PDB file of C-alpha atoms in Angstrom:
ATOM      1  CA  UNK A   1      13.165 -63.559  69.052  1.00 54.00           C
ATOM      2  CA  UNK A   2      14.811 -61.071  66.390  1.00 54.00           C
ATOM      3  CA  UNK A   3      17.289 -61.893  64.124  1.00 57.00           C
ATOM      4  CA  UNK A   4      20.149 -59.419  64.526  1.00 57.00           C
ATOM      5  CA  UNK A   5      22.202 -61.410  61.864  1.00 56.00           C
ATOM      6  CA  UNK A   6      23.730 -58.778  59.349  1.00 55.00           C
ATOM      7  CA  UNK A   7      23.285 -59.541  56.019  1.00 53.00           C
ATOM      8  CA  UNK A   8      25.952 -57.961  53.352  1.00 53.00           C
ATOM      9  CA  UNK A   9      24.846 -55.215  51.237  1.00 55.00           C
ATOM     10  CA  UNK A  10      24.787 -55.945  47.558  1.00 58.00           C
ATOM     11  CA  UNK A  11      27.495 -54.998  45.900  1.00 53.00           C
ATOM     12  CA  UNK A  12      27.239 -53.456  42.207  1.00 59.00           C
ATOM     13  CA  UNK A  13      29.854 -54.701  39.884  1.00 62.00           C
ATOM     14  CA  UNK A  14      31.424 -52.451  37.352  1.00 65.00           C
ATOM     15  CA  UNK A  15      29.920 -53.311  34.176  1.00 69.00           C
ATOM     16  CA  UNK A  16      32.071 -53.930  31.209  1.00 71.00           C
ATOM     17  CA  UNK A  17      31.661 -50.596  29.292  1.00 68.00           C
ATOM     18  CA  UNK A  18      32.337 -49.326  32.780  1.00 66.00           C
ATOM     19  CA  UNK A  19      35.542 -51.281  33.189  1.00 67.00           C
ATOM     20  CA  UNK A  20      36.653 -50.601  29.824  1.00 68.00           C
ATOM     21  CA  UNK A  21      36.551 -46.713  29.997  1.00 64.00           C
ATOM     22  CA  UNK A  22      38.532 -46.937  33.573  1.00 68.00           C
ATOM     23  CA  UNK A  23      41.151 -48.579  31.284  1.00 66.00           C
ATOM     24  CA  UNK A  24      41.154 -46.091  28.828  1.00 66.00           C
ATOM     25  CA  UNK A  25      41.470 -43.010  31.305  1.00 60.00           C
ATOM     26  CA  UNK A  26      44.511 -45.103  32.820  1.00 58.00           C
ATOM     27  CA  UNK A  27      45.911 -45.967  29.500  1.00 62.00           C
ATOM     28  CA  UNK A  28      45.219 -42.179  28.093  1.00 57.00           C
ATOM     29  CA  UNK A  29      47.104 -40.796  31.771  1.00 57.00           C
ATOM     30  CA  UNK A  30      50.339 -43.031  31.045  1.00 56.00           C
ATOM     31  CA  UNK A  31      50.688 -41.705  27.332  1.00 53.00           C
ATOM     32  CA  UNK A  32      50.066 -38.337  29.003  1.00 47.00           C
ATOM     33  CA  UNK A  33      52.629 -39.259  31.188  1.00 50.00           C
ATOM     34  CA  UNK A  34      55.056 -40.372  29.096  1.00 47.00           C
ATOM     35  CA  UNK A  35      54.652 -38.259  26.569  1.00 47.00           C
ATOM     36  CA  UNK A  36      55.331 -35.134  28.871  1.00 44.00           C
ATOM     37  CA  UNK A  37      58.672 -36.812  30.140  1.00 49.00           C
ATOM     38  CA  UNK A  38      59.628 -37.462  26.265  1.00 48.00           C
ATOM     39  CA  UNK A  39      58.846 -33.565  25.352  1.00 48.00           C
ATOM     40  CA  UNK A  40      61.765 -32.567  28.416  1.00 51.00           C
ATOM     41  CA  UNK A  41      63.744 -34.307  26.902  1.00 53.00           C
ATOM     42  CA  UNK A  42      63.483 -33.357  23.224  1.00 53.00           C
ATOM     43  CA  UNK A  43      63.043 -29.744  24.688  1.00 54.00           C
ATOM     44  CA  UNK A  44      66.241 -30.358  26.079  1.00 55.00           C
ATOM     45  CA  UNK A  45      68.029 -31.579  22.807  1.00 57.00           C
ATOM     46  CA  UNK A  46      66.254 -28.955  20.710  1.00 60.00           C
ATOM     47  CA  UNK A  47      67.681 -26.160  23.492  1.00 61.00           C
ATOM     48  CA  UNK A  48      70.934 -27.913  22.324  1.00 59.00           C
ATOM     49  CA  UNK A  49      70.470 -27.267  18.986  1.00 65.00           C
ATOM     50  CA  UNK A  50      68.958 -23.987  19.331  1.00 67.00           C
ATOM     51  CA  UNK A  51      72.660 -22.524  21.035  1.00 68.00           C
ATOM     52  CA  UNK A  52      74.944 -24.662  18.045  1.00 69.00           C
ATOM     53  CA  UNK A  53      73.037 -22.586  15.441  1.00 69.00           C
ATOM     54  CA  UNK A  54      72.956 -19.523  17.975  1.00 72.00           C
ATOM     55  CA  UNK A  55      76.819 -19.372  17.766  1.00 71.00           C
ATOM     56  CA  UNK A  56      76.980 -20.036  14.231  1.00 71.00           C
ATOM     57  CA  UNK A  57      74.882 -16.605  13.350  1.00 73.00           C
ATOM     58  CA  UNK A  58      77.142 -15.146  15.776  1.00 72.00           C
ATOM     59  CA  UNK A  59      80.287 -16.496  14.039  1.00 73.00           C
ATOM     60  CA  UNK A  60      78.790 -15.170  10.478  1.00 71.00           C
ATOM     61  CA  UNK A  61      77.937 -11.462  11.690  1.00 75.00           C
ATOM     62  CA  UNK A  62      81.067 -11.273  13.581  1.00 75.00           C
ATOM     63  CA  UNK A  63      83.112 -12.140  10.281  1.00 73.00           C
ATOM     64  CA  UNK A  64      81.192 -10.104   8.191  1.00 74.00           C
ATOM     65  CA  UNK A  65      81.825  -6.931  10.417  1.00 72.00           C
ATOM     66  CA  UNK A  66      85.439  -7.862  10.186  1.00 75.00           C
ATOM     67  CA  UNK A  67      85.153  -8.283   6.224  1.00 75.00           C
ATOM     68  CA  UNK A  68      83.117  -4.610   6.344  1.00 72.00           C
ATOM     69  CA  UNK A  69      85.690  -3.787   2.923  1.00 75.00           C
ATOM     70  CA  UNK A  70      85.104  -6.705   1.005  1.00 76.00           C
ATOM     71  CA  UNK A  71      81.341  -6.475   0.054  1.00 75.00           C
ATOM     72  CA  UNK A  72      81.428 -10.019  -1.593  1.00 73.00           C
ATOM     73  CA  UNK A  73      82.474 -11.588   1.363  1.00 73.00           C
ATOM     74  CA  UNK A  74      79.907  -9.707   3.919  1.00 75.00           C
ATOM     75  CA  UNK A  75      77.169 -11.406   1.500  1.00 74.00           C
ATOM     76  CA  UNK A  76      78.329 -14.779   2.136  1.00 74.00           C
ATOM     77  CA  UNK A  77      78.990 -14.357   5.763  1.00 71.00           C
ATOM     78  CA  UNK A  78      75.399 -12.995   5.887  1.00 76.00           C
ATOM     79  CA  UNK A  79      73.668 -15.867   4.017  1.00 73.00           C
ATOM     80  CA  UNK A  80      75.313 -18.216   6.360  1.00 70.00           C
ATOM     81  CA  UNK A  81      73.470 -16.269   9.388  1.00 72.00           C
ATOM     82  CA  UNK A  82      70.368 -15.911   7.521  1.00 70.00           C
ATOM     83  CA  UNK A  83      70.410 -19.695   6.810  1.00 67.00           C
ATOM     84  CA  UNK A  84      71.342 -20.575  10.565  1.00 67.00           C
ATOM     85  CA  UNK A  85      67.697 -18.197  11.673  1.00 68.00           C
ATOM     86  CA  UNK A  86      65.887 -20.499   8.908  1.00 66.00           C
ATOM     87  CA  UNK A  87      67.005 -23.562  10.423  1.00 64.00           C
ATOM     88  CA  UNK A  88      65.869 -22.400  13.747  1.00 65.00           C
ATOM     89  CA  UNK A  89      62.973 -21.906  12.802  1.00 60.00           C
ATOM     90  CA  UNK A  90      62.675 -25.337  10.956  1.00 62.00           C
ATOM     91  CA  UNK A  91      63.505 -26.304  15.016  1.00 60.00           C
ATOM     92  CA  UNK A  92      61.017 -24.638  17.000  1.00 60.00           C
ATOM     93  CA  UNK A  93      58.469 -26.839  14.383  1.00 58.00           C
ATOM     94  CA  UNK A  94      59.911 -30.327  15.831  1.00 55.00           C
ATOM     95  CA  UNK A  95      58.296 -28.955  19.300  1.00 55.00           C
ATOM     96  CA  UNK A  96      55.364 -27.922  17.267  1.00 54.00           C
ATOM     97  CA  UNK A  97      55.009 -31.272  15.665  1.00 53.00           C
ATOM     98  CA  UNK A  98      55.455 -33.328  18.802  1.00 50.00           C
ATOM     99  CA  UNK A  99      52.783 -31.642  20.803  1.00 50.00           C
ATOM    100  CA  UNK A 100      50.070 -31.041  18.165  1.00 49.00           C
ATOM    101  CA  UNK A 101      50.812 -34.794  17.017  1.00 45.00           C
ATOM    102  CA  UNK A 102      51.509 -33.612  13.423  1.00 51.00           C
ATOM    103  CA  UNK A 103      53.541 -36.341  11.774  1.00 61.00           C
ATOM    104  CA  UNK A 104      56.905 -35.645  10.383  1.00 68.00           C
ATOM    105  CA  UNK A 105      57.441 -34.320   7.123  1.00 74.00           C
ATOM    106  CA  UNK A 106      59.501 -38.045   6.193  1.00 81.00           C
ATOM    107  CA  UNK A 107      59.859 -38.239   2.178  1.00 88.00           C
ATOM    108  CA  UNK A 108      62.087 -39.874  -0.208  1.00 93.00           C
ATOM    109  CA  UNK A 109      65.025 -37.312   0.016  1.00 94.00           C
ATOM    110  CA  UNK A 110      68.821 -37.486  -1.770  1.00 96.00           C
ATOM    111  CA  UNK A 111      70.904 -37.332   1.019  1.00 95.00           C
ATOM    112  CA  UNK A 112      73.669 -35.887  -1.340  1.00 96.00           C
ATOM    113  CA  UNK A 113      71.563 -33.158  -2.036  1.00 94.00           C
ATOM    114  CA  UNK A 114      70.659 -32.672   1.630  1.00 92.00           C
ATOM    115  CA  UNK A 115      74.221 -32.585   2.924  1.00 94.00           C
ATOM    116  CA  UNK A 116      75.144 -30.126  -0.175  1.00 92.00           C
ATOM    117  CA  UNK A 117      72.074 -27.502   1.043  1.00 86.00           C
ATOM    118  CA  UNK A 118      73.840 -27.517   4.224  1.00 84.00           C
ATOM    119  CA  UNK A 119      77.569 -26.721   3.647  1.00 83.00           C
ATOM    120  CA  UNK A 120      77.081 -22.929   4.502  1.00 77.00           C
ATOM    121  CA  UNK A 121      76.556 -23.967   8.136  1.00 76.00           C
ATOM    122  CA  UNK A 122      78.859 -26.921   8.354  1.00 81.00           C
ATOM    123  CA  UNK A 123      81.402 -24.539   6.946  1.00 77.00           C
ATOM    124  CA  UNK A 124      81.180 -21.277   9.183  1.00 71.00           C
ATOM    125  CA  UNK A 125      80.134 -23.626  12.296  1.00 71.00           C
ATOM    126  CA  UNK A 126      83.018 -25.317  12.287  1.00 79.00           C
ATOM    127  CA  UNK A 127      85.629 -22.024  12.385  1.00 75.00           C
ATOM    128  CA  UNK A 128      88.887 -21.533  10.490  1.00 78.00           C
ATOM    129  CA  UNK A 129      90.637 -23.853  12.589  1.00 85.00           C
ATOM    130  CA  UNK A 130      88.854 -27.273  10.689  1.00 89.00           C
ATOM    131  CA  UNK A 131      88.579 -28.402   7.455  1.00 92.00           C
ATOM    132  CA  UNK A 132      85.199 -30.021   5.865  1.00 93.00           C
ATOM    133  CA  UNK A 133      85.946 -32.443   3.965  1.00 94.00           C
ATOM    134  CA  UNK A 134      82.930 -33.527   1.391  1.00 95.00           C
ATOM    135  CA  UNK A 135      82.685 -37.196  -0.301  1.00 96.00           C
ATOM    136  CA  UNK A 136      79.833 -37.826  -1.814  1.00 96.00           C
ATOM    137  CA  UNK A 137      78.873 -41.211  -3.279  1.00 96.00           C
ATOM    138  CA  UNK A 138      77.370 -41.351  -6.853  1.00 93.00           C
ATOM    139  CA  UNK A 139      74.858 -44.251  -6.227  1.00 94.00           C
ATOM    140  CA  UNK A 140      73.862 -43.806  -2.369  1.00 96.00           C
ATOM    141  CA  UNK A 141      70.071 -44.903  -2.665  1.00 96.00           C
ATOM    142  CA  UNK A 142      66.827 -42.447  -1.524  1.00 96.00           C
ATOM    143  CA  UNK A 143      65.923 -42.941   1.832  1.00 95.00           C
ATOM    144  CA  UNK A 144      63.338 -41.339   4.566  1.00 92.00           C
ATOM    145  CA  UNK A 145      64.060 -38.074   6.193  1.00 90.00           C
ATOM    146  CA  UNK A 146      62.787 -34.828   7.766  1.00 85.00           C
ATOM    147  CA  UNK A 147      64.871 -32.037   6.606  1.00 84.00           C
ATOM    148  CA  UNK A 148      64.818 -30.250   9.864  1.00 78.00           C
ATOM    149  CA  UNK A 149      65.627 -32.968  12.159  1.00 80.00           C
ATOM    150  CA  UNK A 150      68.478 -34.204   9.402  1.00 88.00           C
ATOM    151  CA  UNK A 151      69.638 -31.156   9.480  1.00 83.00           C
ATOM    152  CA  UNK A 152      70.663 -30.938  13.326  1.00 80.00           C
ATOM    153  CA  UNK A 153      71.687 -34.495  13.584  1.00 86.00           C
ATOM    154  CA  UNK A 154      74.286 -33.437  11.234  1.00 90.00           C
ATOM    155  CA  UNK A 155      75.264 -30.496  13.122  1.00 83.00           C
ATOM    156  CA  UNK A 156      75.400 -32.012  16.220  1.00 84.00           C
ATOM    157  CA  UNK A 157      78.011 -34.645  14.758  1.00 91.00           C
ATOM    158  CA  UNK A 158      79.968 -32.204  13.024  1.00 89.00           C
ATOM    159  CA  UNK A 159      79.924 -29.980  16.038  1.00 84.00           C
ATOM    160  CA  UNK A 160      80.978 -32.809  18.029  1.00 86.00           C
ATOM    161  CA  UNK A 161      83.801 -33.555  15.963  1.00 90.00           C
ATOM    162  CA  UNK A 162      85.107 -30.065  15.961  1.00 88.00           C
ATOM    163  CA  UNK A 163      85.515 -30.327  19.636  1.00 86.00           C
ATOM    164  CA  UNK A 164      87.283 -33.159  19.879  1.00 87.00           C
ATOM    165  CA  UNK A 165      89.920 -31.408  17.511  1.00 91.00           C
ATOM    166  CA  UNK A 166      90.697 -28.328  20.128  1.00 88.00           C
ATOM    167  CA  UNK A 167      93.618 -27.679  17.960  1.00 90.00           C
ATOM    168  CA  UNK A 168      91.897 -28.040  14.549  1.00 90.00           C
ATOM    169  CA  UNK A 169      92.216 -30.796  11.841  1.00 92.00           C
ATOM    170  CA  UNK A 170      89.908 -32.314   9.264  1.00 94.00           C
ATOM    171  CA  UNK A 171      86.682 -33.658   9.586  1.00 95.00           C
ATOM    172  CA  UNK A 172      85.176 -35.823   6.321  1.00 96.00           C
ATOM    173  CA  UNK A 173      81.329 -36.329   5.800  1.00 96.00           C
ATOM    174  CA  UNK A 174      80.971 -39.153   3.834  1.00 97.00           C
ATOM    175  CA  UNK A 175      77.947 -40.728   1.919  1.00 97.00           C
ATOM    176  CA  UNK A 176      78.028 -43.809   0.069  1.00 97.00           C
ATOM    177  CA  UNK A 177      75.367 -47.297  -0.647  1.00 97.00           C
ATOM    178  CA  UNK A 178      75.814 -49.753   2.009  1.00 96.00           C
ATOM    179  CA  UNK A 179      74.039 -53.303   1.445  1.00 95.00           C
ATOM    180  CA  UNK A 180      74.128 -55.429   4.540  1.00 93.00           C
ATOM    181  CA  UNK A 181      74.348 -59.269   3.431  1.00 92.00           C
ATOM    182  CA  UNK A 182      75.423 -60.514   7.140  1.00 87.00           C
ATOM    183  CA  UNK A 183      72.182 -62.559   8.618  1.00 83.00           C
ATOM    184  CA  UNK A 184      73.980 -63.233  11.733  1.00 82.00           C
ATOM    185  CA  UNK A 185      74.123 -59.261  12.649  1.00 82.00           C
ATOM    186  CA  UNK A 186      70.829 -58.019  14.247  1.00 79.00           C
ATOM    187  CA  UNK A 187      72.063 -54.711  13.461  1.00 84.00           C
ATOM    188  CA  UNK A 188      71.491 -53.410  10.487  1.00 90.00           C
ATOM    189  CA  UNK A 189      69.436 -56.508   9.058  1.00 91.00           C
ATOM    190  CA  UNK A 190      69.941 -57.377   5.807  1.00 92.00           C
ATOM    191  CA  UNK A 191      68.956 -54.618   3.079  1.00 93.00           C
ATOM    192  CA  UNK A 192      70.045 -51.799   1.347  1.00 95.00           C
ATOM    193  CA  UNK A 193      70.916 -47.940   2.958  1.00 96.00           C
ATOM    194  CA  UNK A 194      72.319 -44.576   2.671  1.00 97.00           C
ATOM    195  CA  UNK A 195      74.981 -44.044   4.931  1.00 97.00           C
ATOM    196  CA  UNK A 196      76.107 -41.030   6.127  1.00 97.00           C
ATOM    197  CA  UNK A 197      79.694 -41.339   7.917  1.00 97.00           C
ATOM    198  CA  UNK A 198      81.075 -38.211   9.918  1.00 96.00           C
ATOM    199  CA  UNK A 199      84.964 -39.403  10.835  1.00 96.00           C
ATOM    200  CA  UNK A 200      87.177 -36.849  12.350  1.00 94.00           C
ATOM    201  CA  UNK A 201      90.893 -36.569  13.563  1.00 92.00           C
ATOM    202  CA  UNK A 202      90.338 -36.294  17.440  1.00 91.00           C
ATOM    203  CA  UNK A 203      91.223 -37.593  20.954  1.00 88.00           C
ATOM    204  CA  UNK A 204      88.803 -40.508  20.174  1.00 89.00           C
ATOM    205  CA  UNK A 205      87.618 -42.540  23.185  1.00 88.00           C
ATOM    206  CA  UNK A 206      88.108 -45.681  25.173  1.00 88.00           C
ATOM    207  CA  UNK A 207      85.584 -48.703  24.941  1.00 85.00           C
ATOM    208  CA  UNK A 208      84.327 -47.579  28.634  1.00 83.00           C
ATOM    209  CA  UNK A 209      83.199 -43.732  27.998  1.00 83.00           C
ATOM    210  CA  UNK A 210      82.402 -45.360  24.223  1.00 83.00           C
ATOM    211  CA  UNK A 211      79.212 -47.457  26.088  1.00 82.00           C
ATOM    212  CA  UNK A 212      77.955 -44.257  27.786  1.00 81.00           C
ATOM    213  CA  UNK A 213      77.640 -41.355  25.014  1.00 81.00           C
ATOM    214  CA  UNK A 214      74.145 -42.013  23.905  1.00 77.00           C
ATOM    215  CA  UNK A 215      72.495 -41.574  27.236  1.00 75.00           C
ATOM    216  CA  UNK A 216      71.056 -38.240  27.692  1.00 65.00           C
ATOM    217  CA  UNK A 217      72.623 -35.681  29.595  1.00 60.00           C
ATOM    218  CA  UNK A 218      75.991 -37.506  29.479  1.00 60.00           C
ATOM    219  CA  UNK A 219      78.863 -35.403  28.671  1.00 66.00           C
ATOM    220  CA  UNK A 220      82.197 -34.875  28.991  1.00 64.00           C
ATOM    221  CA  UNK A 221      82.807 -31.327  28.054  1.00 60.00           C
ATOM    222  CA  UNK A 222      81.896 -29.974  32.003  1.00 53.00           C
ATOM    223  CA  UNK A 223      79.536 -27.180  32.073  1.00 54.00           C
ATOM    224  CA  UNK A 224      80.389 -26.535  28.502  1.00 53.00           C
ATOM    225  CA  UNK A 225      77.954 -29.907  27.750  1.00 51.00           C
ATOM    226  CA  UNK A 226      74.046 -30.459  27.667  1.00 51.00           C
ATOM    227  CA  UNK A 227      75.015 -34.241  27.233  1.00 52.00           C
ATOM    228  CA  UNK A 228      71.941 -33.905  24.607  1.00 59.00           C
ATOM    229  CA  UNK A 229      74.014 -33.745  20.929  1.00 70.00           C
ATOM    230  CA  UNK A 230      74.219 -37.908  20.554  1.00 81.00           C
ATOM    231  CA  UNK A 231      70.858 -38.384  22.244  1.00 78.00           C
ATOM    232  CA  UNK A 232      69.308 -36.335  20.065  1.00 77.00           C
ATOM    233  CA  UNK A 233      70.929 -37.995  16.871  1.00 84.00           C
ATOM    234  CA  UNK A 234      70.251 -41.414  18.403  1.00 85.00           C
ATOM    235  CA  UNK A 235      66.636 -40.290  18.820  1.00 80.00           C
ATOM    236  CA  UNK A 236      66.651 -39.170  14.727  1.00 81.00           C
ATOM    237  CA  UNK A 237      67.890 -42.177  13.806  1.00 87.00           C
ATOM    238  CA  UNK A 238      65.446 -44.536  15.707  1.00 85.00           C
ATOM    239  CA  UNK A 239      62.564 -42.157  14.271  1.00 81.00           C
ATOM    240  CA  UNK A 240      63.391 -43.415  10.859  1.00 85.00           C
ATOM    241  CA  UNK A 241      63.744 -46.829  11.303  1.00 88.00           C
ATOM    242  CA  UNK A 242      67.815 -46.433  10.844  1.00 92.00           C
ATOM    243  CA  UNK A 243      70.807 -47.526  12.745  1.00 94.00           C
ATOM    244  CA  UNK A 244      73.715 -45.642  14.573  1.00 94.00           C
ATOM    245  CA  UNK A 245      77.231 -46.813  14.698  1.00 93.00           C
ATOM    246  CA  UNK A 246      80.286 -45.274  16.310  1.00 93.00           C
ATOM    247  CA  UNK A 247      83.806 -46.695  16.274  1.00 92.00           C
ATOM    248  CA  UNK A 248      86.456 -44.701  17.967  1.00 91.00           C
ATOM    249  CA  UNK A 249      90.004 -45.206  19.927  1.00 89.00           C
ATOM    250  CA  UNK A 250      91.838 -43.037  21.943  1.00 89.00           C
ATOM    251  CA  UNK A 251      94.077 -41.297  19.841  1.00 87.00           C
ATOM    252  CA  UNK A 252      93.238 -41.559  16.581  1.00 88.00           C
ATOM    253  CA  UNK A 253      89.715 -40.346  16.556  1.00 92.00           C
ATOM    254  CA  UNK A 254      86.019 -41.102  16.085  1.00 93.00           C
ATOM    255  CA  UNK A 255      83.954 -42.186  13.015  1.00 95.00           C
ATOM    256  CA  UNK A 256      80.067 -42.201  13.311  1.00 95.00           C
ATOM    257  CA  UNK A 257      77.875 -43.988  11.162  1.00 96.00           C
ATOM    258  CA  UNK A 258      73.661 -43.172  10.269  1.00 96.00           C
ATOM    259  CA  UNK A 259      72.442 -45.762   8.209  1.00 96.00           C
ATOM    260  CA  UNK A 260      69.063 -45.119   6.979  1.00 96.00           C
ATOM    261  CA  UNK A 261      66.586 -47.567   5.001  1.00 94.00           C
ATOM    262  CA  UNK A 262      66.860 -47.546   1.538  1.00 94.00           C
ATOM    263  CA  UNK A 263      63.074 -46.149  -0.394  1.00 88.00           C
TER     264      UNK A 263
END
């Protein structure tokens, strides 16, 4: 009589180094992952920033064409353009940076000094229709920063602020030493930071559309908006271990906050 009984193959189990490099390939495809869907979105912010400083070179070569008599004025309008191309370029490194996985060029840096390098664009950016208003604190502590990424977030506020002013007004950049003593608020913790405040004299907004302007692509300027100028100051922020604050109210305007950690 023959035994027809099957008997199960035997199976080979995966052995650990075997399991452990599966893990790694599936661990390695989610950062791949991820790390694609995080470059469309800073390519998106960067695209932002890319048409702010765009229409600021514009703005300086169309004055100094206008100004074609007064040779003193056609340098400064001219230096203002030149300054916008530098800072693109500065921009196109972020991309750079992110894909290469350079690390940022983060430093102790004087905000004051910063802010001060930067007037040329805050100045012809904004048109003649706004005033920049400087205040800059004598004892505002050295803190972390990239110089190109510092740089936009500051435009992007500024530029924000100017169009919520369609009829023009003042918009203050403040910097002073802020020293959070408050355990019971999660954010900031206690310490010591640099704060840079950007206030202007706008529609402001109501606590609804208040909860909503950090999420990417959210805007309320139409087809005007890449909903990518908060985002992308929100991302700046995080990437420096900072905080962002923004109080506003409909009518009387909006005041942003970046506090960044003391050094």
């Amino acid at each position: 009589m023959t035994d027809n009984t099957a008997f199960p193959k035997e199976v080979s189990l995966p052995s650990q180094a075997e399991r452990s490099s599966r893990a790694q390939a599936v661990q390695q495809r989610e950062r791949g992952m991820y790390r694609l869907s995080t470059l469309g979105e800073m390519t998106g912010g960067i695209v932002h920033d890319f048409r702010n400083l765009l229409a600021i070179i514009e703005s300086g070569l169309r004055l100094a064409e206008s100004k074609a008599d007064h040779p003193e004025s056609v340098r400064d309008y001219i230096a203002a353009a030149r300054e916008g191309v530098n800072r693109g370029v500065e921009l196109t490194s972020q991309l750079l940076t992110f894909a290469n996985y350079k690390k940022l060029d983060l430093r102790a840096r004087d905000l004051n000094e910063l802010i001060n390098s930067f007037k040329p664009i805050l100045k012809y950016g904004t048109g003649t229709k706004v005033r920049i208003r400087l205040v800059l604190g004598s004892d505002v502590p050295n803190c972390g920063l990239d110089p190109s990424l510092f740089a936009a977030a500051l435009l992007n506020l500024v530029l924000n602020a100017r169009d919520s002013m369609p009829c023009g007004g003042e918009i203050s950049v403040l910097t002073e030493r802020f020293v959070q003593t408050d355990i019971a608020i999660s954010e900031p913790p206690p310490g010591t930071y640099a704060c840079l405040r950007v206030k202007d004299q706008g529609c402001g907004m109501d606590p609804d559309l208040l909860q909503k302007v950090l999420d990417p692509f959210f805007t309320t300027k139409g087809e005007n908006g890449t909903g990518m100028g908060l985002a992308q100051v929100h991302a700046t922020i995080q990437l420096v271990g900072g905080y962002l604050r923004i109080a506003s109210e409909r009518g009387s305007g909006t005041t942003v906050d970046l506090l960044f950690p003391s050094i």
